């Protein structure tokens, strides 16, 4: 990994904590920061020691307060397509990441910040978190997958309302509408994120990966193709050591020791 300006990675055994750290701009996403995010996830993908990733923002105020408005203000039409494509690609790689990614949202998750959280597989929020899509108030729309992923997660009606009104919602409301799965005190955010993610990483790593594959492929394809794909992955898992270990452990009344193969 080259020297990073806006992202740092911390470790807790099998978990990597990716911290977006541009606090003077509430962690707003400029082009360089998005490239760094892509680079970091590429490195973590290839690292067999990583079983799960927590994505969070530095400081008490923001997860990510959106795309960098100062940068967006300068773009022309072709530049706009490039900006959108760049963010979409990096966020898509996060969504298709083969290990679970959890967004720990401790403050503002606005515009591109909310889109980033949506690209993660799991989301929890601190009590002070605020979610919203201010884009239409700036004369633009979300361009990093938000218009697509929001509706898939919380339903069309609620997504349309949030995207068109540009209203912000607090953490409790975000939990009510399914935008996050838990609301926790700010001081406990990271620890609670680790507890939730470890509920996933204690399971068979290949099975977790295949579940992600099946879920996200399923969202993008017809039911019959998705069912074919699910059956193939189900069959593939029958040849893994993890399946033998998981089932033997159950039958022998002990905890499984998964090797991820
Ligand atoms: N892009 C660029 N800079 C941003 C930013 C963004 N999305 N969000 C915050 N900042 C910058 C502010 O310009 C300010 O910089 P400055 O100190 O150099 O003036 C700094 O971060 C602190 O933000 P500030 O607005 O002073 O904090 P606040 O507590 O008063 O307000 C927000 C917090 C989140 C409500 C407000 O910053 C905001 O509305 N941000 C933009 C959110 C947005 O529209 N995101 C979608 C972009 S498409």
Short mmCIF file of C-alpha atoms and ligand atoms in Angstrom, two decimals:
data_model
loop_
_atom_site.label_atom_id
_atom_site.label_comp_id
_atom_site.label_asym_id
_atom_site.label_seq_id
_atom_site.Cartn_x
_atom_site.Cartn_y
_atom_site.Cartn_z
CA UNK A 1 0.00 0.00 0.00
CA UNK A 2 1.35 3.43 -0.88
CA UNK A 3 1.36 6.18 1.75
CA UNK A 4 -2.19 7.05 2.66
CA UNK A 5 -3.36 10.56 3.52
CA UNK A 6 -7.00 10.03 4.43
CA UNK A 7 -7.39 6.41 5.46
CA UNK A 8 -5.81 4.44 8.25
CA UNK A 9 -6.21 0.80 9.12
CA UNK A 10 -6.24 -0.52 12.66
CA UNK A 11 -6.26 -4.18 13.64
CA UNK A 12 -7.98 -6.28 16.24
CA UNK A 13 -6.89 -9.85 15.57
CA UNK A 14 -8.92 -11.07 12.57
CA UNK A 15 -10.76 -7.74 12.14
CA UNK A 16 -9.49 -4.74 10.19
CA UNK A 17 -10.89 -1.34 11.15
CA UNK A 18 -10.74 1.05 8.21
CA UNK A 19 -10.96 4.63 9.43
CA UNK A 20 -11.81 7.51 7.09
CA UNK A 21 -9.84 10.35 8.59
CA UNK A 22 -10.32 13.79 7.12
CA UNK A 23 -11.77 15.41 10.17
CA UNK A 24 -11.34 19.05 9.14
CA UNK A 25 -13.90 18.39 6.37
CA UNK A 26 -16.06 15.97 8.38
CA UNK A 27 -14.47 13.08 6.45
CA UNK A 28 -15.96 14.28 3.13
CA UNK A 29 -14.98 12.11 0.18
CA UNK A 30 -12.65 13.71 -2.31
CA UNK A 31 -11.31 11.78 -5.33
CA UNK A 32 -8.05 10.92 -3.63
CA UNK A 33 -9.80 9.61 -0.54
CA UNK A 34 -12.03 7.38 -2.69
CA UNK A 35 -8.96 6.02 -4.51
CA UNK A 36 -7.29 5.30 -1.19
CA UNK A 37 -10.41 3.50 -0.01
CA UNK A 38 -10.26 1.29 -3.12
CA UNK A 39 -6.58 0.60 -2.58
CA UNK A 40 -7.11 -0.35 1.07
CA UNK A 41 -9.94 -2.75 0.28
CA UNK A 42 -7.84 -4.33 -2.51
CA UNK A 43 -5.10 -5.01 0.04
CA UNK A 44 -7.52 -6.42 2.60
CA UNK A 45 -9.16 -8.68 0.02
CA UNK A 46 -5.85 -10.40 -0.65
CA UNK A 47 -4.96 -10.74 3.05
CA UNK A 48 -5.92 -14.16 4.40
CA UNK A 49 -5.58 -12.95 7.99
CA UNK A 50 -8.57 -10.63 7.55
CA UNK A 51 -11.93 -12.20 8.33
CA UNK A 52 -14.03 -9.04 8.50
CA UNK A 53 -13.82 -5.27 8.08
CA UNK A 54 -15.31 -2.40 10.06
CA UNK A 55 -15.57 0.89 8.19
CA UNK A 56 -15.87 4.00 10.32
CA UNK A 57 -15.14 7.72 10.42
CA UNK A 58 -12.59 9.50 12.59
CA UNK A 59 -13.78 11.98 15.20
CA UNK A 60 -17.03 12.35 17.08
CA UNK A 61 -19.03 14.31 14.51
CA UNK A 62 -19.12 12.37 11.28
CA UNK A 63 -18.98 9.00 9.63
CA UNK A 64 -18.68 10.74 6.26
CA UNK A 65 -20.49 14.04 5.51
CA UNK A 66 -20.79 13.30 1.80
CA UNK A 67 -18.85 13.81 -1.37
CA UNK A 68 -16.55 16.83 -1.31
CA UNK A 69 -18.81 19.67 -2.43
CA UNK A 70 -15.85 21.95 -3.23
CA UNK A 71 -14.62 19.33 -5.69
CA UNK A 72 -18.07 18.62 -7.17
CA UNK A 73 -18.63 22.34 -7.74
CA UNK A 74 -15.82 22.38 -10.33
CA UNK A 75 -16.87 19.41 -12.49
CA UNK A 76 -18.23 19.55 -16.04
CA UNK A 77 -20.56 16.92 -17.55
CA UNK A 78 -17.89 14.42 -18.58
CA UNK A 79 -16.07 15.01 -15.32
CA UNK A 80 -19.34 14.30 -13.51
CA UNK A 81 -19.68 10.92 -15.19
CA UNK A 82 -16.08 10.12 -14.23
CA UNK A 83 -16.67 11.15 -10.61
CA UNK A 84 -19.80 9.02 -10.41
CA UNK A 85 -18.17 5.99 -12.06
CA UNK A 86 -15.12 6.20 -9.83
CA UNK A 87 -17.21 6.18 -6.65
CA UNK A 88 -19.55 3.51 -8.01
CA UNK A 89 -16.63 1.18 -8.80
CA UNK A 90 -15.00 1.53 -5.41
CA UNK A 91 -18.33 1.16 -3.58
CA UNK A 92 -19.25 -1.83 -5.74
CA UNK A 93 -15.97 -3.50 -4.78
CA UNK A 94 -16.88 -2.96 -1.14
CA UNK A 95 -20.33 -4.48 -1.71
CA UNK A 96 -18.75 -7.47 -3.49
CA UNK A 97 -16.00 -7.80 -0.89
CA UNK A 98 -15.68 -11.50 -0.07
CA UNK A 99 -15.59 -10.95 3.70
CA UNK A 100 -18.23 -9.16 5.77
CA UNK A 101 -17.98 -5.36 5.91
CA UNK A 102 -19.78 -3.46 8.67
CA UNK A 103 -20.27 0.31 8.70
CA UNK A 104 -20.02 1.78 12.22
CA UNK A 105 -21.72 5.14 11.80
CA UNK A 106 -20.81 7.58 14.55
CA UNK A 107 -22.25 10.90 13.38
CA UNK A 108 -23.27 12.36 10.02
CA UNK A 109 -23.69 9.88 7.17
CA UNK A 110 -24.87 12.21 4.43
CA UNK A 111 -25.00 11.84 0.67
CA UNK A 112 -21.93 9.85 -0.39
CA UNK A 113 -21.42 8.94 3.28
CA UNK A 114 -24.83 7.32 3.43
CA UNK A 115 -24.10 5.65 0.07
CA UNK A 116 -20.87 4.28 1.50
CA UNK A 117 -22.74 2.82 4.47
CA UNK A 118 -25.29 1.32 2.05
CA UNK A 119 -22.50 -0.42 0.13
CA UNK A 120 -21.46 -2.22 3.33
CA UNK A 121 -23.11 -5.50 4.30
CA UNK A 122 -24.08 -4.46 7.83
CA UNK A 123 -24.66 -1.11 9.52
CA UNK A 124 -24.91 0.05 13.10
CA UNK A 125 -25.18 3.62 14.35
CA UNK A 126 -24.39 5.63 17.44
CA UNK A 127 -27.18 7.62 19.10
CA UNK A 128 -25.89 10.88 17.55
CA UNK A 129 -25.83 9.54 13.97
CA UNK A 130 -27.76 11.44 11.28
CA UNK A 131 -28.58 10.05 7.87
CA UNK A 132 -29.77 11.79 4.75
CA UNK A 133 -29.36 12.67 1.12
CA UNK A 134 -28.91 16.45 0.75
CA UNK A 135 -28.05 16.13 -2.97
CA UNK A 136 -31.25 17.48 -4.55
CA UNK A 137 -30.86 20.57 -2.39
CA UNK A 138 -27.51 21.10 -4.11
CA UNK A 139 -28.99 20.54 -7.57
CA UNK A 140 -27.58 17.05 -8.02
CA UNK A 141 -28.48 13.43 -7.23
CA UNK A 142 -26.60 10.70 -5.37
CA UNK A 143 -24.09 9.24 -7.83
CA UNK A 144 -22.43 6.39 -5.92
CA UNK A 145 -25.27 3.89 -6.08
CA UNK A 146 -27.54 5.54 -3.50
CA UNK A 147 -30.59 5.85 -5.72
CA UNK A 148 -30.42 2.09 -6.29
CA UNK A 149 -29.27 0.64 -2.97
CA UNK A 150 -31.46 2.78 -0.71
CA UNK A 151 -34.69 1.55 -2.28
CA UNK A 152 -33.50 -2.06 -2.15
CA UNK A 153 -32.72 -1.75 1.54
CA UNK A 154 -35.63 0.30 2.94
CA UNK A 155 -38.26 0.03 0.20
CA UNK A 156 -39.22 2.31 -2.64
CA UNK A 157 -41.65 4.60 -0.80
CA UNK A 158 -39.30 5.49 2.04
CA UNK A 159 -36.36 5.82 -0.32
CA UNK A 160 -38.22 8.20 -2.60
CA UNK A 161 -39.22 10.31 0.40
CA UNK A 162 -35.67 10.53 1.78
CA UNK A 163 -34.11 11.21 -1.62
CA UNK A 164 -36.63 13.86 -2.71
CA UNK A 165 -37.11 15.74 0.57
CA UNK A 166 -33.40 15.69 1.51
CA UNK A 167 -34.60 15.33 5.11
CA UNK A 168 -32.15 14.03 7.68
CA UNK A 169 -33.21 11.23 10.02
CA UNK A 170 -31.75 10.37 13.39
CA UNK A 171 -30.40 6.99 14.47
CA UNK A 172 -33.66 5.71 16.02
CA UNK A 173 -35.64 6.46 12.88
CA UNK A 174 -32.87 4.92 10.78
CA UNK A 175 -33.26 1.72 12.80
CA UNK A 176 -37.08 1.80 12.46
CA UNK A 177 -36.86 1.94 8.67
CA UNK A 178 -34.16 -0.72 8.41
CA UNK A 179 -31.30 1.56 7.45
CA UNK A 180 -29.26 0.32 10.43
CA UNK A 181 -29.65 -2.78 12.55
CA UNK A 182 -28.76 -1.32 15.94
CA UNK A 183 -28.31 1.97 17.77
CA UNK A 184 -25.66 2.10 20.49
CA UNK A 185 -24.03 4.75 22.70
CA UNK A 186 -21.25 6.66 20.91
CA UNK A 187 -18.58 5.46 23.34
CA UNK A 188 -19.46 1.83 22.66
CA UNK A 189 -19.77 2.04 18.88
CA UNK A 190 -16.55 0.33 17.90
CA UNK A 191 -16.78 -2.41 20.52
CA UNK A 192 -20.40 -3.17 19.63
CA UNK A 193 -19.43 -3.22 15.94
CA UNK A 194 -16.77 -5.81 16.76
CA UNK A 195 -19.23 -7.92 18.74
CA UNK A 196 -21.69 -7.96 15.84
CA UNK A 197 -19.02 -8.66 13.24
CA UNK A 198 -17.56 -11.49 15.33
CA UNK A 199 -20.97 -13.16 15.28
CA UNK A 200 -20.27 -13.46 11.56
CA UNK A 201 -16.55 -14.22 11.59
CA UNK A 202 -16.95 -17.13 14.03
CA UNK A 203 -18.90 -18.90 11.27
CA UNK A 204 -17.42 -20.81 8.36
CA UNK A 205 -15.54 -18.22 6.24
CA UNK A 206 -16.25 -19.95 2.94
CA UNK A 207 -19.94 -20.26 3.81
CA UNK A 208 -20.07 -16.55 4.75
CA UNK A 209 -18.43 -15.67 1.46
CA UNK A 210 -20.83 -17.83 -0.53
CA UNK A 211 -23.81 -16.42 1.35
CA UNK A 212 -22.69 -12.90 0.35
CA UNK A 213 -22.22 -14.06 -3.26
CA UNK A 214 -25.65 -15.62 -3.39
CA UNK A 215 -27.43 -12.70 -1.70
CA UNK A 216 -25.88 -9.96 -3.84
CA UNK A 217 -26.00 -11.95 -7.10
CA UNK A 218 -29.62 -12.74 -6.28
CA UNK A 219 -30.50 -9.05 -6.01
CA UNK A 220 -29.17 -8.44 -9.52
CA UNK A 221 -30.71 -11.31 -11.45
CA UNK A 222 -33.92 -13.22 -12.16
CA UNK A 223 -35.30 -15.56 -9.49
CA UNK A 224 -34.67 -18.68 -11.56
CA UNK A 225 -31.04 -17.75 -12.32
CA UNK A 226 -30.50 -16.77 -8.69
CA UNK A 227 -31.88 -20.13 -7.52
CA UNK A 228 -29.57 -21.98 -9.95
CA UNK A 229 -26.64 -20.00 -8.58
CA UNK A 230 -27.65 -20.68 -4.98
CA UNK A 231 -27.85 -24.43 -5.69
CA UNK A 232 -24.37 -24.40 -7.27
CA UNK A 233 -22.86 -22.63 -4.28
CA UNK A 234 -24.71 -24.96 -1.91
CA UNK A 235 -23.21 -27.92 -3.78
CA UNK A 236 -19.76 -26.36 -3.86
CA UNK A 237 -19.79 -25.96 -0.08
CA UNK A 238 -20.30 -29.71 0.29
CA UNK A 239 -16.70 -30.18 -0.84
CA UNK A 240 -15.20 -27.86 1.80
CA UNK A 241 -13.36 -28.86 4.95
CA UNK A 242 -15.38 -26.19 6.75
CA UNK A 243 -18.65 -28.01 6.09
CA UNK A 244 -17.22 -31.28 7.41
CA UNK A 245 -15.84 -29.47 10.46
CA UNK A 246 -19.08 -27.54 11.12
CA UNK A 247 -21.26 -30.63 10.95
CA UNK A 248 -18.83 -32.90 12.85
CA UNK A 249 -18.57 -30.26 15.58
CA UNK A 250 -22.37 -30.19 15.91
CA UNK A 251 -22.61 -33.97 16.09
CA UNK A 252 -19.71 -34.18 18.57
CA UNK A 253 -21.20 -31.34 20.69
CA UNK A 254 -18.15 -29.08 20.44
CA UNK A 255 -17.31 -25.69 18.88
CA UNK A 256 -16.15 -25.80 15.26
CA UNK A 257 -12.62 -24.81 14.33
CA UNK A 258 -13.01 -23.44 10.81
CA UNK A 259 -9.97 -23.15 8.55
CA UNK A 260 -11.62 -21.28 5.71
CA UNK A 261 -11.19 -23.97 3.09
N1 LIG B 1 -17.91 18.64 1.28
C1 LIG B 1 -16.93 19.52 1.53
N2 LIG B 1 -16.72 20.07 2.74
C2 LIG B 1 -17.52 19.70 3.73
C3 LIG B 1 -18.59 18.78 3.54
C4 LIG B 1 -18.75 18.24 2.25
N3 LIG B 1 -19.70 17.34 1.98
N4 LIG B 1 -19.24 18.62 4.71
C5 LIG B 1 -18.62 19.40 5.61
N5 LIG B 1 -17.58 20.06 5.03
C6 LIG B 1 -16.64 21.01 5.63
C7 LIG B 1 -17.27 22.38 5.84
O1 LIG B 1 -17.21 23.12 4.63
C8 LIG B 1 -16.37 22.91 6.91
O2 LIG B 1 -15.15 23.30 6.33
P1 LIG B 1 -14.45 24.73 6.75
O3 LIG B 1 -14.21 24.59 8.21
O4 LIG B 1 -13.20 24.75 5.93
O5 LIG B 1 -15.46 25.76 6.42
C9 LIG B 1 -16.08 21.69 7.77
O6 LIG B 1 -16.31 20.57 6.94
C10 LIG B 1 -16.98 21.59 8.99
O7 LIG B 1 -18.33 21.62 8.56
P2 LIG B 1 -19.41 22.66 9.12
O8 LIG B 1 -20.44 22.84 8.06
O9 LIG B 1 -18.73 23.87 9.65
O10 LIG B 1 -19.99 21.81 10.33
P3 LIG B 1 -21.44 21.94 10.99
O11 LIG B 1 -21.40 21.15 12.23
O12 LIG B 1 -21.86 23.35 11.07
O13 LIG B 1 -22.44 21.24 9.94
C11 LIG B 1 -23.13 19.50 8.41
C12 LIG B 1 -22.36 19.86 9.70
C13 LIG B 1 -22.83 18.04 8.09
C14 LIG B 1 -24.63 19.69 8.63
C15 LIG B 1 -22.65 20.41 7.25
O14 LIG B 1 -21.23 20.37 7.21
C16 LIG B 1 -23.16 20.00 5.91
O15 LIG B 1 -24.32 20.25 5.59
N6 LIG B 1 -22.29 19.38 5.07
C17 LIG B 1 -22.61 19.03 3.71
C18 LIG B 1 -23.45 17.77 3.67
C19 LIG B 1 -23.83 17.44 2.25
O16 LIG B 1 -24.55 18.17 1.60
N7 LIG B 1 -23.36 16.27 1.78
C20 LIG B 1 -23.71 15.76 0.47
C21 LIG B 1 -22.76 16.26 -0.56
S1 LIG B 1 -23.27 15.75 -2.20
#
